[in-house]
Coordinates of N, CA and C in Angstrom, one line a residue:
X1 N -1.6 -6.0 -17.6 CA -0.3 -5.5 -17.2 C -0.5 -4.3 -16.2
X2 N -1.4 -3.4 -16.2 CA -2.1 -2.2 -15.9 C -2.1 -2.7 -14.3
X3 N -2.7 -3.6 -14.1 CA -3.5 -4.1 -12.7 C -2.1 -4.5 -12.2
X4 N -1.3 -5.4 -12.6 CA 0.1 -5.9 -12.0 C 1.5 -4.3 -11.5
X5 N 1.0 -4.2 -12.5 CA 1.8 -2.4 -12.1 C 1.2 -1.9 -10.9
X6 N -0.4 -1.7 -10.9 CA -0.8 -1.4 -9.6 C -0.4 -2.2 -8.0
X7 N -0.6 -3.6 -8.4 CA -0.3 -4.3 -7.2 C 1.2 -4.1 -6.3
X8 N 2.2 -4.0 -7.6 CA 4.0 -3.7 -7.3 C 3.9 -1.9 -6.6
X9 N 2.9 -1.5 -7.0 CA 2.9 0.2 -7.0 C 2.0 0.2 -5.1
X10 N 1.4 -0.6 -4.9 CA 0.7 -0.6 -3.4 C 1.5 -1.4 -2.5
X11 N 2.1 -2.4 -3.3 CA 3.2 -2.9 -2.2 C 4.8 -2.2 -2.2
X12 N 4.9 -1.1 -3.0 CA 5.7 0.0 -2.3 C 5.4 1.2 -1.5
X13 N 3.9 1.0 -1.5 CA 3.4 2.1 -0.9 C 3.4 1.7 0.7
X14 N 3.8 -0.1 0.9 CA 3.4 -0.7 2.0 C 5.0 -0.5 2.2
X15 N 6.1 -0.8 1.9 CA 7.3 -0.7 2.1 C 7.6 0.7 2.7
X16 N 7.4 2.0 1.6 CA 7.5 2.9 2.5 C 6.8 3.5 3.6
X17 N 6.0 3.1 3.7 CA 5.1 3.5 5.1 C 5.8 3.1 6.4
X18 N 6.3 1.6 6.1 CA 7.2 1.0 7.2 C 8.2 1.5 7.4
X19 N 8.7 1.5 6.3 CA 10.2 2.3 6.3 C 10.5 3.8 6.9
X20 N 9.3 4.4 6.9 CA 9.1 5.9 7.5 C 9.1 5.7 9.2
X21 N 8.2 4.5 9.3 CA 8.1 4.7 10.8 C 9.5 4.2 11.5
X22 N 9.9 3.2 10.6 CA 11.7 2.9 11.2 C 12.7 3.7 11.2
X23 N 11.9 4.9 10.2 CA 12.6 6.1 10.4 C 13.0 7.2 11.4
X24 N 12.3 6.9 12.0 CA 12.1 7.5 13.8 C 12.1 9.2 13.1
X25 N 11.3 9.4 12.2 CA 10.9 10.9 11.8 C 12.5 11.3 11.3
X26 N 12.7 10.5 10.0 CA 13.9 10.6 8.8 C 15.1 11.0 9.8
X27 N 15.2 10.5 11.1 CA 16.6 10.3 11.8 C 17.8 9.3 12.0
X28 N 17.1 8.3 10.9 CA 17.3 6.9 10.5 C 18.1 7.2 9.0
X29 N 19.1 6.9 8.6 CA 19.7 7.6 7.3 C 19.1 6.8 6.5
X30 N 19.2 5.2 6.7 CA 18.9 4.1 5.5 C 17.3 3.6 5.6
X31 N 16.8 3.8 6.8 CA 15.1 3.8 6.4 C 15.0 5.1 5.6
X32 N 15.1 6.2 5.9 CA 14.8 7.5 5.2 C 15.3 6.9 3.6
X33 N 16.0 6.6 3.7 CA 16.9 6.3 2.4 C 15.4 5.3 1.4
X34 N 15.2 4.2 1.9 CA 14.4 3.4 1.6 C 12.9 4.1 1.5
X35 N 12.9 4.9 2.8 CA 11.1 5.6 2.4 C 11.2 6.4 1.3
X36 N 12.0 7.3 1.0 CA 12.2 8.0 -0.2 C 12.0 7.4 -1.6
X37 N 12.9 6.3 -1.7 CA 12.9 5.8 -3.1 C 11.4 4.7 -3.0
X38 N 10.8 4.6 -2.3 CA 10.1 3.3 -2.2 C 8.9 4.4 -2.7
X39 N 8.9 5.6 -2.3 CA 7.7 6.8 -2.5 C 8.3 7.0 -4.2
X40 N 8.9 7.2 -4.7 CA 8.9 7.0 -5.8 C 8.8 6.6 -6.9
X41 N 8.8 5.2 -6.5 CA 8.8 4.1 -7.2 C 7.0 4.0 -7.1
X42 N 6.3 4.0 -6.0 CA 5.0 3.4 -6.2 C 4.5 4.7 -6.7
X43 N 4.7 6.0 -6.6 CA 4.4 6.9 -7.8 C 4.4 6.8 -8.9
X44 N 5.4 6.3 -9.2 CA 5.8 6.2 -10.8 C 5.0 4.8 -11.4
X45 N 5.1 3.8 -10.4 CA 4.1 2.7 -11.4 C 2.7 2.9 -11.0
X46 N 2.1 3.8 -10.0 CA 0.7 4.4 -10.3 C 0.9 5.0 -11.6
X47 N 1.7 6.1 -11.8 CA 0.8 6.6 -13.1 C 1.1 6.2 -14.1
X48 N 2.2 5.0 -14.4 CA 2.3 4.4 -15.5 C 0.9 3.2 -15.7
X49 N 0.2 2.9 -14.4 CA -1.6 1.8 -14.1 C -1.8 2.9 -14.8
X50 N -2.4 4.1 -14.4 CA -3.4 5.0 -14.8 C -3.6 5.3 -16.1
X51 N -2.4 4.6 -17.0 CA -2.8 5.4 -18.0 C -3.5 4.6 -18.9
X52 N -3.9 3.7 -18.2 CA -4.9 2.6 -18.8 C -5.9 2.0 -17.7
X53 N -6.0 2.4 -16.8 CA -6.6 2.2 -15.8 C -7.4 3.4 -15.3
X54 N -9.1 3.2 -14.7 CA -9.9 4.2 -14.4 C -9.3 5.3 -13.0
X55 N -8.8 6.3 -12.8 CA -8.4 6.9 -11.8 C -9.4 6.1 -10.3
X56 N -10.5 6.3 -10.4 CA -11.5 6.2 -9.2 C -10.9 4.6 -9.0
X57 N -11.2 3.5 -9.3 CA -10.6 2.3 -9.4 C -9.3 2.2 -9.1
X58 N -8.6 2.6 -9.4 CA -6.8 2.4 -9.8 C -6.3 3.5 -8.4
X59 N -6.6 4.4 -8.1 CA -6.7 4.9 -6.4 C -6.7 4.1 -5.5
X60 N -8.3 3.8 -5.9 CA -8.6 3.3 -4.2 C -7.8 1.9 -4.1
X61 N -7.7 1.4 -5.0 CA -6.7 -0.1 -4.7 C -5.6 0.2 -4.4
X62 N -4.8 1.0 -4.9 CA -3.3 1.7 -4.6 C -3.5 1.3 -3.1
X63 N -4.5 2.4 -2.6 CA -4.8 3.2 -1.5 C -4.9 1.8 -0.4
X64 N -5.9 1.6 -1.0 CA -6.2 -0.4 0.0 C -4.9 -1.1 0.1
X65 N -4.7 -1.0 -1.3 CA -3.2 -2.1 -0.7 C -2.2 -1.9 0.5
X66 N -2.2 -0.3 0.5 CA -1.5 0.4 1.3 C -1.8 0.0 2.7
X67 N -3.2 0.4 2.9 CA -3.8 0.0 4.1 C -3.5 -1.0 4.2
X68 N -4.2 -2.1 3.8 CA -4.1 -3.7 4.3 C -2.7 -3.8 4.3
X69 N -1.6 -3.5 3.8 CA -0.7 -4.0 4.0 C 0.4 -3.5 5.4
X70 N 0.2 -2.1 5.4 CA 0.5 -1.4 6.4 C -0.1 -1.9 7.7
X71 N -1.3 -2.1 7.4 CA -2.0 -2.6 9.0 C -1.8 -4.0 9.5
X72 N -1.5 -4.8 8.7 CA -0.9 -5.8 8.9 C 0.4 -6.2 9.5
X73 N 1.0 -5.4 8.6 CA 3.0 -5.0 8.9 C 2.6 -4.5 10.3
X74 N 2.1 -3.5 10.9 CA 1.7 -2.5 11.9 C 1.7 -4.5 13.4
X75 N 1.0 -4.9 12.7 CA 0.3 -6.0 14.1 C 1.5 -7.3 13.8
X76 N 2.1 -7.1 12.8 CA 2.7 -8.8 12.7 C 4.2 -8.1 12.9
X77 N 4.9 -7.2 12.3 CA 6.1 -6.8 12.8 C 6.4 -5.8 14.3
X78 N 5.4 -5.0 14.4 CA 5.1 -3.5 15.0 C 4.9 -3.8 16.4
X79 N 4.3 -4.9 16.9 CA 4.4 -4.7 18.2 C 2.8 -3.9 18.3
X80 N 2.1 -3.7 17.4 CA 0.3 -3.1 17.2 C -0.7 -4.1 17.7
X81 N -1.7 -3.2 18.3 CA -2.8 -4.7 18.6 C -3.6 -5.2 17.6
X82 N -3.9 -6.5 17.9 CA -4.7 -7.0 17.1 C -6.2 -7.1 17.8
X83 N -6.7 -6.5 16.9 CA -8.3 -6.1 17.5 C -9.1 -7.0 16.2
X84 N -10.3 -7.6 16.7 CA -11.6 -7.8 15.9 C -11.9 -6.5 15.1
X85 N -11.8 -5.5 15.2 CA -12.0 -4.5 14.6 C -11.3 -4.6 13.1
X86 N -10.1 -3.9 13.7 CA -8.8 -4.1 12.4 C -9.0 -4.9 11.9
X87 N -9.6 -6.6 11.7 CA -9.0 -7.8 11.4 C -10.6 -7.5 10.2
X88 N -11.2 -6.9 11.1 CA -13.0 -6.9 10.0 C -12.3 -5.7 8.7
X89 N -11.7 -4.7 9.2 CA -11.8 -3.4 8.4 C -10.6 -3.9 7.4
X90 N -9.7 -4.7 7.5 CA -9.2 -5.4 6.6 C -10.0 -6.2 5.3
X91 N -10.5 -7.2 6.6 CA -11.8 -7.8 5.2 C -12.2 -7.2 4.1
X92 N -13.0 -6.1 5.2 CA -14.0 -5.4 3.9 C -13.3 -4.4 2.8
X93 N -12.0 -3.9 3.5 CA -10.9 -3.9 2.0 C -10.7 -4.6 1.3
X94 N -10.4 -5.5 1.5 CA -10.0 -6.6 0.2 C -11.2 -6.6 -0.6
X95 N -12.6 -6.9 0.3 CA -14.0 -7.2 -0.7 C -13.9 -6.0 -1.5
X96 N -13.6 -4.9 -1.2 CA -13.7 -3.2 -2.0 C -12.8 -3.4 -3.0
X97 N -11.7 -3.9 -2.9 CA -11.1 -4.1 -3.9 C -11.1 -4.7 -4.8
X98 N -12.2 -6.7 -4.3 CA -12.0 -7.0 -5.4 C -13.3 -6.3 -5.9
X99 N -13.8 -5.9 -5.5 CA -15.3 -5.2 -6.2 C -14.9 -4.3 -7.5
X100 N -14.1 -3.6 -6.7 CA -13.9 -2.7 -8.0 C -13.2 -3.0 -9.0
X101 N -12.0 -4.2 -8.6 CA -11.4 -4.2 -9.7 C -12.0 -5.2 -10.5
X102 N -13.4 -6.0 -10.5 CA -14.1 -6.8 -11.1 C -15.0 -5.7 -11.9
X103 N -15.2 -4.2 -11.3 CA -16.2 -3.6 -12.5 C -15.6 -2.3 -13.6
X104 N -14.2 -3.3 -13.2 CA -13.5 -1.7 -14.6 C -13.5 -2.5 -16.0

């Protein structure tokens, strides 16, 4: 359940990140509106993961999700380039993630 909380808690961390930037620097009423509560919510179901889940572990996947999903959103909605680069530094996120979350 711990791990599922985390996943819902990185894909609001991916929601608000977007929502910030549609916020044209919170001049946007209803993205602002959306980055706020979306920042809350993936707070609140991180530390409700953590409290069964290893901090070092249960971070950096927050954290990954974040990335991979932001960087994604960034090249498929955003108008971002897509580089060999990004598309590698994605990969090797996911592998970190499932790494770790195979050794808690």
């Amino acid at each position: 359940m711990a791990w599922l909380l985390l996943f819902f808690a990185g894909c609001l961390e991916v929601v608000w990140a977007v929502a910030m930037k549609m916020s044209d620097g919170f001049s946007r009423p209803l993205a602002s509106v959306i980055s706020v509560l979306a920042m809350i919510g993936s707070m609140g179901l991180l530390a409700l993961a953590l409290k069964s889940l290893p901090l070092g572990s249960a971070y950096t996947v927050w954290v990954g999700i974040g990335i991979i999903g932001a960087s994604l959103a960034g090249m498929l909605w955003l108008g971002e380039s897509v580089t060999f680069a990004k598309l590698a530094g994605i990969v090797l996120m996911i592998c970190a993630i499932m790494l770790l979350k195979n050794t808690t």
